[in-house]
Coordinates of C-alpha atoms and ligand atoms in Angstrom, one line a residue:
M229 CA 137.6 -11.8 73.6
K230 CA 135.9 -8.5 73.2
K231 CA 137.4 -6.1 70.7
F232 CA 138.5 -2.7 71.9
P233 CA 136.6 -0.1 69.9
Q234 CA 139.4 2.2 69.0
A235 CA 137.4 4.7 66.9
L236 CA 134.8 5.0 69.7
A237 CA 137.5 5.5 72.3
D238 CA 139.1 8.2 70.3
Y239 CA 135.8 9.9 69.7
L240 CA 134.9 9.8 73.4
V241 CA 138.3 11.5 74.1
A242 CA 137.6 14.1 71.5
E243 CA 134.1 14.7 73.0
K244 CA 135.8 15.1 76.4
V245 CA 133.8 12.2 77.8
I246 CA 136.9 10.5 79.0
P247 CA 140.4 11.8 79.4
K248 CA 143.0 10.4 77.0
E249 CA 145.2 9.1 79.9
T250 CA 142.5 6.6 80.9
L251 CA 142.5 4.8 77.5
S252 CA 145.2 2.2 78.3
R253 CA 143.7 1.5 81.7
L254 CA 140.3 1.0 80.1
Q255 CA 141.8 -1.4 77.6
E256 CA 143.4 -3.3 80.3
E257 CA 140.2 -3.4 82.3
M258 CA 138.4 -4.7 79.2
N259 CA 140.8 -7.6 78.9
Q260 CA 140.5 -8.4 82.6
S261 CA 136.7 -8.2 82.9
Q262 CA 135.7 -9.3 79.4
E263 CA 133.1 -6.6 79.4
Y264 CA 132.3 -4.2 76.6
L265 CA 134.0 -0.8 76.8
G266 CA 130.5 0.8 77.2
E267 CA 129.7 -1.4 80.2
I268 CA 132.8 -0.3 82.0
L269 CA 132.2 3.4 81.2
I270 CA 128.6 3.1 82.4
R271 CA 129.6 1.2 85.5
E272 CA 132.2 3.9 86.3
S273 CA 129.6 6.6 85.7
L274 CA 131.8 8.1 83.0
I275 CA 128.8 8.2 80.6
D276 CA 125.2 7.5 80.7
D277 CA 123.9 4.5 78.6
L278 CA 121.6 6.6 76.4
K279 CA 124.2 9.3 75.8
L280 CA 126.7 6.6 74.7
R281 CA 124.1 5.2 72.3
A282 CA 123.6 8.6 70.8
L283 CA 127.3 9.2 70.4
K284 CA 127.7 5.8 68.8
A285 CA 124.9 6.5 66.4
K286 CA 126.6 9.7 65.3
L287 CA 130.1 8.1 65.0
Y288 CA 129.0 5.0 63.1
H289 CA 126.2 6.6 61.1
L290 CA 123.7 4.1 62.3
P291 CA 120.1 4.7 63.6
E292 CA 119.3 4.3 67.3
A293 CA 116.7 1.8 68.4
N294 CA 114.8 2.2 71.6
I295 CA 113.7 -1.3 72.6
A296 CA 111.6 0.0 75.5
D297 CA 109.0 1.3 73.0
L298 CA 108.7 -2.0 71.2
K299 CA 106.8 -5.1 71.8
I300 CA 109.3 -8.0 71.8
D301 CA 108.4 -11.1 69.9
R302 CA 110.4 -13.9 71.4
E303 CA 110.3 -15.8 68.1
V304 CA 112.6 -13.1 66.7
G305 CA 115.2 -14.2 69.1
K306 CA 115.5 -17.5 67.3
E307 CA 116.7 -15.8 64.2
I308 CA 120.2 -15.7 65.6
S309 CA 121.6 -18.3 67.9
A310 CA 122.5 -17.5 71.5
D311 CA 126.1 -18.2 70.9
V312 CA 126.4 -15.8 68.0
I313 CA 124.5 -13.2 70.0
N314 CA 126.9 -13.4 72.9
F315 CA 130.0 -13.8 70.9
Y316 CA 129.4 -10.8 68.6
G317 CA 127.2 -8.6 70.6
I318 CA 124.5 -8.5 68.0
I319 CA 120.9 -9.2 68.8
P320 CA 117.8 -9.3 66.7
F321 CA 114.8 -7.4 68.0
Q322 CA 112.3 -7.1 65.2
R323 CA 111.3 -9.0 62.1
E324 CA 109.1 -7.5 59.4
A325 CA 108.7 -9.5 56.2
E326 CA 112.1 -9.9 54.7
I327 CA 113.7 -7.4 57.1
L328 CA 115.5 -8.4 60.3
R329 CA 116.3 -5.5 62.6
V330 CA 119.4 -6.1 64.7
G331 CA 120.9 -4.2 67.6
I332 CA 124.7 -4.0 67.6
L333 CA 126.9 -3.1 70.5
N334 CA 130.2 -2.6 68.7
P335 CA 129.8 -1.6 65.1
E336 CA 133.6 -1.4 64.8
N337 CA 133.9 -5.2 65.2
F338 CA 134.3 -6.2 61.6
D339 CA 133.7 -9.9 62.5
A340 CA 130.3 -9.0 63.9
L341 CA 129.4 -7.2 60.6
E342 CA 130.6 -10.2 58.6
A343 CA 128.6 -12.6 60.7
L344 CA 125.5 -10.4 60.1
K345 CA 126.2 -10.4 56.4
F346 CA 126.5 -14.1 56.4
I347 CA 123.3 -14.6 58.4
G348 CA 121.5 -12.2 56.0
E349 CA 122.6 -14.1 53.0
D350 CA 121.9 -17.5 54.6
K351 CA 118.4 -16.6 55.5
K352 CA 117.9 -14.5 52.4
I353 CA 116.8 -11.6 54.5
Q354 CA 117.8 -8.0 54.7
I355 CA 119.5 -7.0 57.9
E356 CA 119.0 -3.5 59.3
K357 CA 121.6 -2.5 61.9
Y358 CA 120.8 -0.2 64.9
V359 CA 122.9 0.9 67.8
I360 CA 121.2 -0.1 71.0
S361 CA 121.9 0.6 74.7
H362 CA 123.6 -1.9 76.9
A363 CA 120.5 -2.0 79.1
D364 CA 118.3 -2.9 76.1
F365 CA 120.8 -5.6 75.0
S366 CA 120.6 -7.2 78.4
K367 CA 116.9 -7.0 78.5
L368 CA 116.5 -8.7 75.1
L369 CA 119.0 -11.3 76.1
R370 CA 116.9 -12.2 79.2
E371 CA 113.7 -12.3 77.1
Y372 CA 115.2 -14.7 74.6
S373 CA 117.0 -17.0 77.1
S374 CA 113.8 -17.4 79.1
L375 CA 112.3 -18.8 75.9
K376 CA 115.1 -21.3 75.8
S377 CA 114.4 -22.4 79.3
E378 CA 110.8 -23.1 78.2
V379 CA 112.1 -25.4 75.5
G380 CA 114.2 -27.1 78.1
Q381 CA 117.4 -26.7 79.8
A382 CA 118.5 -30.1 78.6
L383 CA 118.4 -29.2 75.0
E384 CA 120.4 -26.0 75.6
N385 CA 123.1 -28.0 77.3
I386 CA 123.4 -30.3 74.4
T387 CA 123.4 -27.6 71.7
A388 CA 125.2 -24.8 73.4
P389 CA 128.8 -26.1 73.3
E390 CA 128.5 -26.8 69.6
G391 CA 128.1 -23.2 68.6
P392 CA 126.0 -21.1 66.2
E393 CA 123.0 -22.7 64.7
L394 CA 122.9 -21.4 61.2
K395 CA 119.9 -23.0 59.7
L396 CA 120.4 -25.1 56.6
N397 CA 118.0 -24.9 53.8
D398 CA 115.7 -27.9 54.1
K399 CA 116.2 -29.1 50.6
V400 CA 120.0 -29.2 51.0
K401 CA 121.2 -32.4 52.5
I402 CA 124.9 -32.7 52.4
E403 CA 125.3 -36.0 54.2
E404 CA 123.1 -38.2 56.3
I405 CA 125.8 -38.7 59.0
T406 CA 125.0 -36.7 62.1
A407 CA 122.8 -34.6 60.0
E408 CA 121.2 -32.8 62.9
A409 CA 124.3 -31.7 64.6
P410 CA 124.9 -27.9 64.5
I411 CA 128.5 -28.4 63.3
T412 CA 127.3 -30.4 60.4
R413 CA 125.0 -27.6 59.6
I414 CA 127.7 -25.0 59.8
V415 CA 129.9 -26.9 57.4
A416 CA 127.0 -27.5 55.1
V417 CA 126.0 -23.9 55.1
V418 CA 129.6 -22.8 54.5
V419 CA 129.9 -25.2 51.6
R420 CA 126.6 -24.2 50.0
H421 CA 127.5 -20.5 50.3
A422 CA 130.8 -21.1 48.7
V423 CA 129.3 -22.9 45.8
E424 CA 126.5 -20.3 45.4
S425 CA 129.0 -17.4 45.4
R426 CA 130.9 -19.4 42.7
A427 CA 134.0 -19.6 44.9
S428 CA 136.8 -21.9 43.8
D429 CA 138.3 -22.5 47.3
I430 CA 137.2 -22.4 50.9
H431 CA 139.8 -21.5 53.5
I432 CA 139.1 -22.4 57.1
E433 CA 141.9 -20.7 59.0
P434 CA 142.6 -21.0 62.7
F435 CA 143.9 -17.9 64.5
E436 CA 144.8 -17.4 68.2
D437 CA 141.3 -16.3 69.1
K438 CA 139.0 -17.2 66.2
I439 CA 138.4 -19.2 63.1
R440 CA 138.3 -17.2 59.9
I441 CA 136.5 -18.6 56.9
R442 CA 137.4 -17.1 53.5
F443 CA 136.2 -17.9 50.0
R444 CA 138.2 -17.3 46.8
V445 CA 135.9 -15.8 44.3
D446 CA 137.3 -14.8 40.9
G447 CA 140.8 -15.3 42.1
V448 CA 140.4 -13.1 45.2
L449 CA 140.2 -14.3 48.8
Q450 CA 137.3 -12.7 50.6
S451 CA 136.3 -13.1 54.3
A452 CA 133.1 -14.9 54.6
L453 CA 132.7 -15.5 58.3
S454 CA 134.4 -15.6 61.7
L455 CA 133.6 -18.3 64.2
P456 CA 134.6 -18.9 67.8
K457 CA 137.9 -20.7 68.0
D458 CA 136.6 -23.5 70.2
L459 CA 134.6 -24.8 67.2
L460 CA 137.7 -25.6 65.3
P461 CA 138.2 -29.3 66.3
A462 CA 134.6 -30.1 65.6
I463 CA 134.7 -28.4 62.2
V464 CA 138.0 -30.1 61.2
T465 CA 136.6 -33.4 62.3
R466 CA 133.5 -32.9 60.3
V467 CA 135.5 -32.2 57.2
K468 CA 137.8 -35.2 57.9
I469 CA 134.7 -37.5 58.1
L470 CA 133.4 -36.1 54.8
A471 CA 136.8 -36.6 53.1
N472 CA 137.4 -40.0 54.6
L473 CA 140.6 -38.8 56.4
K474 CA 142.1 -39.9 59.7
I475 CA 140.3 -38.1 62.5
D476 CA 142.9 -38.8 65.1
E477 CA 145.8 -37.5 63.0
A478 CA 146.4 -33.8 63.7
R479 CA 150.1 -33.5 63.3
L480 CA 150.5 -34.5 59.6
P481 CA 149.0 -32.9 56.5
Q482 CA 146.2 -34.9 54.9
D483 CA 144.6 -34.8 51.5
G484 CA 141.3 -36.2 50.4
R485 CA 138.2 -35.5 48.5
F486 CA 134.4 -35.8 48.8
S487 CA 131.5 -35.0 46.6
T488 CA 128.0 -33.7 47.4
H489 CA 124.9 -32.8 45.5
L490 CA 123.7 -29.2 45.6
E491 CA 120.6 -28.4 43.6
K492 CA 120.9 -31.5 41.6
R493 CA 124.5 -30.9 40.6
K494 CA 127.2 -33.2 41.8
I495 CA 130.2 -31.2 43.0
D496 CA 133.5 -32.5 44.0
F497 CA 135.7 -31.1 46.7
R498 CA 139.4 -31.6 47.1
V499 CA 140.3 -31.3 50.7
S500 CA 143.7 -30.4 52.1
I501 CA 144.4 -30.2 55.8
L502 CA 147.6 -28.7 57.1
P503 CA 148.7 -28.5 60.8
T504 CA 149.7 -25.0 61.8
K505 CA 150.7 -23.4 65.1
T506 CA 147.2 -22.3 65.8
G507 CA 145.5 -25.5 64.7
E508 CA 144.6 -27.4 61.6
K509 CA 144.0 -25.3 58.5
V510 CA 141.5 -26.6 56.0
V511 CA 141.4 -25.7 52.3
M512 CA 138.7 -27.1 50.1
R513 CA 139.0 -26.7 46.4
I514 CA 135.7 -26.8 44.7
L515 CA 135.7 -28.9 41.5
D516 CA 132.5 -28.2 39.8
P517 CA 132.2 -30.6 36.9
I518 CA 129.2 -29.0 35.3
A519 CA 130.6 -25.5 35.3
D520 CA 129.9 -24.6 31.7
I521 CA 133.4 -25.1 30.3
S522 CA 133.5 -24.4 26.6
L523 CA 136.1 -22.4 24.6
E524 CA 133.3 -19.9 23.7
S525 CA 132.2 -19.4 27.3
L526 CA 135.9 -18.9 28.3
G527 CA 136.0 -16.0 25.9
F528 CA 137.6 -17.6 22.8
M529 CA 136.3 -15.8 19.7
G530 CA 137.1 -14.7 16.2
R531 CA 140.4 -15.9 14.8
N532 CA 141.6 -17.3 18.1
L533 CA 138.6 -19.7 18.2
A534 CA 138.9 -20.6 14.5
V535 CA 142.6 -21.4 14.8
I536 CA 142.3 -23.5 17.9
L537 CA 139.4 -25.5 16.4
R538 CA 141.4 -26.0 13.2
V539 CA 144.5 -27.4 14.9
M540 CA 142.3 -29.5 17.2
D541 CA 141.0 -31.2 14.1
N542 CA 144.5 -32.4 13.3
P543 CA 145.1 -36.0 14.5
F544 CA 148.6 -35.1 15.6
G545 CA 150.7 -32.3 16.8
Q546 CA 151.2 -30.3 20.0
I547 CA 149.0 -27.5 21.3
L548 CA 150.8 -25.7 24.1
I549 CA 149.2 -23.1 26.4
T550 CA 151.4 -20.7 28.3
G551 CA 150.9 -18.2 31.1
P552 CA 151.6 -17.8 34.8
T553 CA 149.9 -19.6 37.6
G554 CA 146.2 -18.7 37.7
S555 CA 145.9 -17.7 34.1
G556 CA 143.3 -20.4 33.4
K557 CA 145.5 -22.7 31.3
S558 CA 144.1 -26.0 32.7
T559 CA 140.5 -24.7 32.3
T560 CA 141.2 -24.1 28.6
L561 CA 142.7 -27.6 28.4
Y562 CA 139.6 -29.1 29.9
A563 CA 137.4 -27.1 27.5
M564 CA 139.4 -28.6 24.6
L565 CA 139.2 -32.1 26.1
A566 CA 135.4 -31.7 26.4
K567 CA 135.2 -30.9 22.7
L568 CA 137.6 -33.7 21.7
N569 CA 135.9 -36.3 23.9
V570 CA 133.8 -38.2 21.4
E571 CA 133.1 -41.9 21.1
G572 CA 135.9 -43.9 19.5
V573 CA 138.7 -41.7 20.7
N574 CA 141.1 -42.7 23.4
I575 CA 142.0 -39.8 25.5
T576 CA 144.4 -40.2 28.4
T577 CA 145.6 -37.5 30.8
L578 CA 148.4 -37.1 33.2
E579 CA 147.7 -34.4 35.7
D580 CA 149.0 -32.9 38.8
P581 CA 146.4 -32.7 40.3
V582 CA 143.3 -33.9 38.6
E583 CA 141.1 -30.9 38.8
Y584 CA 137.9 -31.9 37.0
F585 CA 136.6 -35.3 36.1
V586 CA 135.7 -35.8 32.5
E587 CA 133.5 -38.8 31.8
G588 CA 135.0 -41.3 29.4
V589 CA 138.6 -39.9 29.7
N590 CA 141.3 -41.9 31.4
Q591 CA 142.7 -39.5 33.9
S592 CA 145.8 -40.3 35.9
Q593 CA 147.5 -38.4 38.7
V594 CA 151.2 -37.7 38.8
H595 CA 152.9 -38.9 42.0
E596 CA 156.4 -37.5 42.0
E597 CA 157.2 -39.0 45.4
I598 CA 156.9 -42.6 44.1
G599 CA 158.5 -41.9 40.8
F600 CA 155.3 -41.5 38.8
T601 CA 156.5 -38.3 37.2
F602 CA 155.2 -36.6 34.1
A603 CA 158.0 -38.2 32.1
N604 CA 157.5 -41.7 33.4
G605 CA 153.7 -41.5 33.2
L606 CA 153.9 -40.2 29.6
R607 CA 156.1 -43.1 28.7
S608 CA 153.6 -45.6 30.1
I609 CA 150.6 -43.8 28.6
L610 CA 152.1 -43.9 25.1
R611 CA 152.3 -47.7 25.4
Q612 CA 148.5 -47.7 25.9
D613 CA 147.8 -46.5 22.3
P614 CA 146.0 -43.2 23.1
D615 CA 144.8 -40.9 20.3
I616 CA 145.0 -37.8 22.4
V617 CA 147.2 -37.2 25.4
M618 CA 146.8 -34.3 27.9
V619 CA 149.9 -33.7 30.0
G620 CA 149.3 -31.2 32.8
E621 CA 152.6 -29.4 32.4
I622 CA 155.9 -29.8 30.5
R623 CA 158.5 -28.6 32.9
D624 CA 161.6 -30.6 32.0
G625 CA 163.6 -31.7 29.0
E626 CA 162.6 -35.4 29.3
T627 CA 158.9 -34.6 29.2
A628 CA 159.4 -32.2 26.4
A629 CA 161.2 -34.8 24.4
L630 CA 158.5 -37.4 25.0
A631 CA 155.7 -35.0 24.1
T632 CA 157.5 -34.2 20.9
Q633 CA 158.0 -37.9 20.2
A634 CA 154.3 -38.5 20.8
A635 CA 153.3 -35.7 18.5
L636 CA 155.6 -37.1 15.8
T637 CA 154.2 -40.6 16.1
G638 CA 150.6 -39.5 15.4
H639 CA 149.2 -38.3 18.7
L640 CA 147.5 -35.1 19.5
V641 CA 149.3 -33.7 22.6
L642 CA 147.8 -30.9 24.8
S643 CA 149.9 -29.4 27.5
T644 CA 151.0 -26.2 29.2
L645 CA 154.4 -24.5 29.6
H646 CA 155.5 -21.7 31.9
T647 CA 156.5 -18.8 29.6
N648 CA 155.2 -15.3 29.4
D649 CA 153.6 -15.4 26.0
A650 CA 152.9 -17.4 22.9
I651 CA 156.2 -16.5 21.1
G652 CA 158.1 -17.5 24.2
V653 CA 157.1 -21.1 23.8
I654 CA 159.5 -21.7 20.9
P655 CA 162.7 -20.6 22.6
R656 CA 161.6 -22.4 25.8
L657 CA 161.2 -25.7 24.0
V658 CA 164.6 -25.3 22.2
N659 CA 166.0 -24.4 25.6
M660 CA 164.6 -27.6 27.0
G661 CA 166.5 -29.5 24.4
V662 CA 163.9 -30.1 21.7
E663 CA 165.6 -30.1 18.3
K664 CA 164.6 -27.2 16.1
Y665 CA 163.9 -29.5 13.1
L666 CA 161.5 -31.5 15.3
L667 CA 159.9 -28.5 16.7
A668 CA 158.5 -27.1 13.5
P669 CA 156.7 -30.3 12.4
T670 CA 155.3 -31.1 15.9
L671 CA 154.2 -27.8 17.4
S672 CA 150.9 -26.9 15.9
L673 CA 149.9 -24.1 18.1
A674 CA 151.4 -22.0 20.9
M675 CA 148.9 -20.0 22.9
G676 CA 149.3 -17.3 25.6
Q677 CA 146.6 -16.7 28.0
R678 CA 145.5 -14.5 30.9
L679 CA 142.3 -14.2 32.9
L680 CA 140.3 -11.0 33.4
R681 CA 137.4 -10.5 35.6
R682 CA 134.1 -10.0 33.8
L683 CA 132.1 -6.9 34.6
C684 CA 128.9 -7.6 36.3
P685 CA 126.3 -7.2 33.5
S686 CA 123.7 -6.0 36.0
C687 CA 125.6 -3.0 37.4
R688 CA 128.3 -2.0 34.9
V689 CA 128.3 1.6 34.2
A690 CA 128.3 2.9 30.6
D691 CA 130.8 5.7 30.1
K692 CA 133.1 7.3 27.5
P693 CA 136.8 6.7 27.7
N694 CA 138.8 9.7 28.8
V695 CA 141.6 11.1 26.7
G696 CA 144.3 8.8 28.0
E697 CA 142.1 5.7 27.8
K698 CA 141.0 6.6 24.3
E699 CA 144.7 6.9 23.3
I700 CA 145.5 3.4 24.6
I701 CA 142.5 1.9 22.8
D702 CA 143.2 3.7 19.5
K703 CA 146.9 2.7 19.6
A704 CA 146.0 -1.0 20.2
L705 CA 143.5 -0.9 17.3
A706 CA 145.8 0.9 15.0
Q707 CA 148.5 -1.7 15.4
L708 CA 146.1 -4.7 14.8
P709 CA 147.1 -7.0 12.0
K710 CA 144.8 -6.2 9.0
Q711 CA 143.1 -9.6 9.2
A712 CA 142.1 -8.8 12.8
K713 CA 140.5 -5.4 12.0
A714 CA 137.3 -7.2 11.0
E715 CA 136.9 -8.3 14.7
V716 CA 136.7 -4.8 16.0
P717 CA 133.0 -4.4 17.0
E718 CA 131.1 -1.8 15.0
E719 CA 129.4 -0.4 18.0
R720 CA 132.2 0.3 20.5
L721 CA 131.0 0.0 24.1
F722 CA 132.9 1.2 27.2
F723 CA 131.9 0.3 30.7
R724 CA 133.3 0.9 34.1
P725 CA 132.8 -1.2 37.2
A726 CA 130.0 0.2 39.5
K727 CA 131.4 1.8 42.6
E728 CA 129.2 -0.2 45.0
G729 CA 128.4 -3.2 42.9
C730 CA 125.0 -4.7 43.2
K731 CA 123.2 -7.7 44.8
K732 CA 123.9 -10.0 41.8
C733 CA 127.7 -9.6 42.0
G734 CA 127.7 -9.4 45.8
G735 CA 128.9 -5.8 45.7
K736 CA 132.0 -6.7 43.7
A737 CA 131.1 -5.1 40.4
Y738 CA 132.7 -8.1 38.6
S739 CA 131.3 -11.6 38.2
G740 CA 133.1 -14.5 36.6
R741 CA 136.2 -14.4 34.4
V742 CA 137.1 -14.3 30.7
A743 CA 140.3 -15.3 29.0
I744 CA 142.4 -13.1 26.8
V745 CA 144.3 -15.1 24.3
E746 CA 147.0 -15.0 21.6
A747 CA 147.4 -17.9 19.3
L748 CA 150.5 -18.5 17.2
E749 CA 150.1 -21.1 14.5
M750 CA 153.0 -23.0 13.0
T751 CA 153.2 -21.9 9.4
D752 CA 155.7 -22.4 6.7
E753 CA 157.0 -18.9 7.3
L754 CA 157.3 -19.5 11.1
E755 CA 159.1 -22.8 10.4
K756 CA 161.7 -20.9 8.3
V757 CA 162.3 -18.6 11.3
V758 CA 162.5 -21.5 13.7
L759 CA 165.0 -23.4 11.5
G760 CA 166.9 -20.3 10.8
S761 CA 167.7 -17.4 13.0
L762 CA 165.2 -18.1 15.7
S763 CA 165.1 -14.3 16.0
E764 CA 162.5 -12.9 18.3
Q765 CA 161.8 -10.0 16.0
A766 CA 161.3 -12.3 13.0
M767 CA 158.9 -14.4 15.0
R768 CA 156.9 -11.3 16.0
R769 CA 156.8 -10.2 12.4
E770 CA 155.5 -13.6 11.3
A771 CA 152.9 -13.6 14.1
F772 CA 151.7 -10.2 12.9
N773 CA 151.6 -11.4 9.3
Q774 CA 149.5 -14.5 10.1
G775 CA 147.0 -12.1 11.9
M776 CA 147.8 -12.9 15.5
M777 CA 146.3 -10.4 18.0
S778 CA 148.3 -10.0 21.1
M779 CA 146.6 -10.9 24.4
F780 CA 146.3 -7.2 25.1
Q781 CA 144.6 -6.5 21.8
D782 CA 142.2 -9.4 22.5
G783 CA 141.5 -7.8 25.8
I784 CA 140.7 -4.5 24.1
M785 CA 138.2 -6.4 21.9
K786 CA 136.6 -7.5 25.1
V787 CA 136.6 -4.0 26.6
L788 CA 134.9 -2.7 23.5
R789 CA 132.2 -5.4 23.8
G790 CA 131.6 -4.4 27.4
V791 CA 132.8 -7.7 28.8
T792 CA 135.5 -6.2 31.0
S793 CA 136.9 -2.9 32.0
L794 CA 140.0 -1.2 30.6
A795 CA 141.2 -0.8 34.2
E796 CA 141.0 -4.6 34.7
L797 CA 142.9 -5.2 31.4
L798 CA 145.6 -2.7 32.2
Q799 CA 146.1 -4.3 35.6
V800 CA 146.5 -7.8 34.2
A801 CA 148.4 -6.6 31.2
Q802 CA 151.3 -5.1 33.2
M803 CA 153.3 -8.3 32.3
I804 CA 152.4 -8.6 28.7
S805 CA 153.4 -6.6 25.6
T806 CA 150.5 -4.6 24.2
T807 CA 150.9 -5.5 20.5
V808 CA 152.7 -8.1 18.5
A809 CA 154.5 -5.7 16.3
D810 CA 155.2 -3.0 18.9
E811 CA 158.9 -2.7 19.4
A812 CA 158.6 0.3 21.7
T813 CA 156.6 -1.5 24.3
P814 CA 157.8 -0.1 27.6
I815 CA 157.3 -3.4 29.5
K816 CA 159.3 -6.1 27.8
S817 CA 157.9 -9.5 27.9
E818 CA 160.2 -12.3 29.0
S819 CA 160.5 -13.8 25.5
E820 CA 161.6 -10.5 24.1
K821 CA 164.9 -10.9 26.0
I822 CA 165.6 -14.2 24.4
P823 CA 167.3 -13.6 21.1
G824 CA 170.5 -12.5 22.9
G825 CA 171.2 -16.1 23.9
P826 CA 171.1 -18.4 26.8
S827 CA 169.3 -16.0 29.2
L828 CA 166.5 -18.5 29.4
E829 CA 168.6 -20.6 31.8
S830 CA 167.3 -18.4 34.6
G831 CA 163.8 -19.9 33.9
P832 CA 160.6 -18.3 33.0
V833 CA 159.3 -15.1 34.5
V834 CA 156.1 -16.1 36.3
A835 CA 153.7 -14.0 38.1
D836 CA 153.1 -16.6 40.7
K837 CA 150.2 -14.9 42.4
E838 CA 148.1 -17.7 43.9
Q839 CA 144.9 -17.8 42.0
S840 CA 142.1 -20.2 41.7
F841 CA 141.9 -21.2 38.2
G842 CA 144.1 -24.2 37.8
V843 CA 147.7 -24.6 36.7
Ligands
ZN1181 ZN1 126.7 -6.1 40.0

């Protein structure tokens, strides 16, 4: 269906080319005839083709191309497939080294612009957009299709119904099955692009009139491509074949996985297919096992790194990471596992779901529906004599009790909890029924974590903080525990995201993510507080005394190192207290409400924004 160019219509009204009253009739006409608005206007002699082109150039700030003056190279027509040309009204007319010049009929059609962007990235060429006349568009179309007739009508008949032929890089071979079919190529190209843009998820979403493909990059969903709706069944089938799912089942959700090699890396995909009113929706989670997961690369440094390495050295105890969904807890767990995974150590995990495969680790998947819960699973695992146990999440009293028991009986237990910050872990465990006197000897470390986007190092912009920003930074530094002051970098950097971004970050100004962390260690003093008053204030005081930086302060350290921007930190930090000792923090963290009593009943405050990074 052709998109009605609203801005153009308004502009034509303003320019007195058409009276306002005709707009709804023209729109209706467009729906009926499936023509472009311009074609109708020209047909009805309301405007001349070239005048329209000039007005469009002015409105959309694009140059005009006059095809009549050019020598048309038919080979250029092959740069974009006929289906894409017809569907989006975009047509290539000139190729010069790495530049492809493309005529576009409706620059308001966002999907067309996206398709061009995708083609440009896929072919690694620069696309230059021009407005062209309808006559020139038709002329080019005729030139190119006559080429096709030379190649043979038969071939066209076979390939045409299958849609756009986005060429796949020769060296990339996803699967041998039906390797030449265009659909296979589309899926392969989409997958490769997703991996190359470091996406964590691919969403293939059916709408009434099109398929939208979006990638989640750094936690944010971004449109990658729109495709004609009639390709959906073939694409879904292709994914089902890859993931070994039932092709003829379209009414029930299905889950599966597949793996592929891209540039010598083996990458796993977890596939989930969900029937919706407009067709089957596909989500592919990209599980990249070689993604460089180490505590250092995640952003652990200074005391935080030292403390976590120290407690990981203990043969027993619990290390619990806390934070809302999407705060990177499971990634940190995997980084710890990677470090702990040495010969002679039995590591067993219980996960929901298994997100990365770690060689040499016994990983099992929770299946609540058949009674294989975290609690039951943990009970069985403990009979298997593990040294280290990783439990995806402690979310009930039974699991909490078993984890505590495991830590007491000489196991190192790694897990996650849903609370707002490190200090919140203690009252949460007590609330789940863990005895206070067992908590102190078993809990080695409680950590709070959030993820911030890293500034793109290629285009970040050096600047000075303004008065307000300087105040925020100075206040956070002034309230650092004295042990932490040594971690303030001598040379303080300050960067802002580039307005436009650059090629390296795909125009996003950010690239990758970094964790901000707070690490509360069980000490004799903390044990006294736990066994005694369990007062929030006393726990904060002890946290400060042992030198714990708050997540916010850790974030400030990363701002001053140029790793991220203050704006990014402030946005993520809305939910966390700025300093450990700061009583006057305007935004109270969840755990700060605890000392009053049983308010925890209501459960943890969780910013449940769907994000890519695990638990
Ligand atoms: Zn950049």
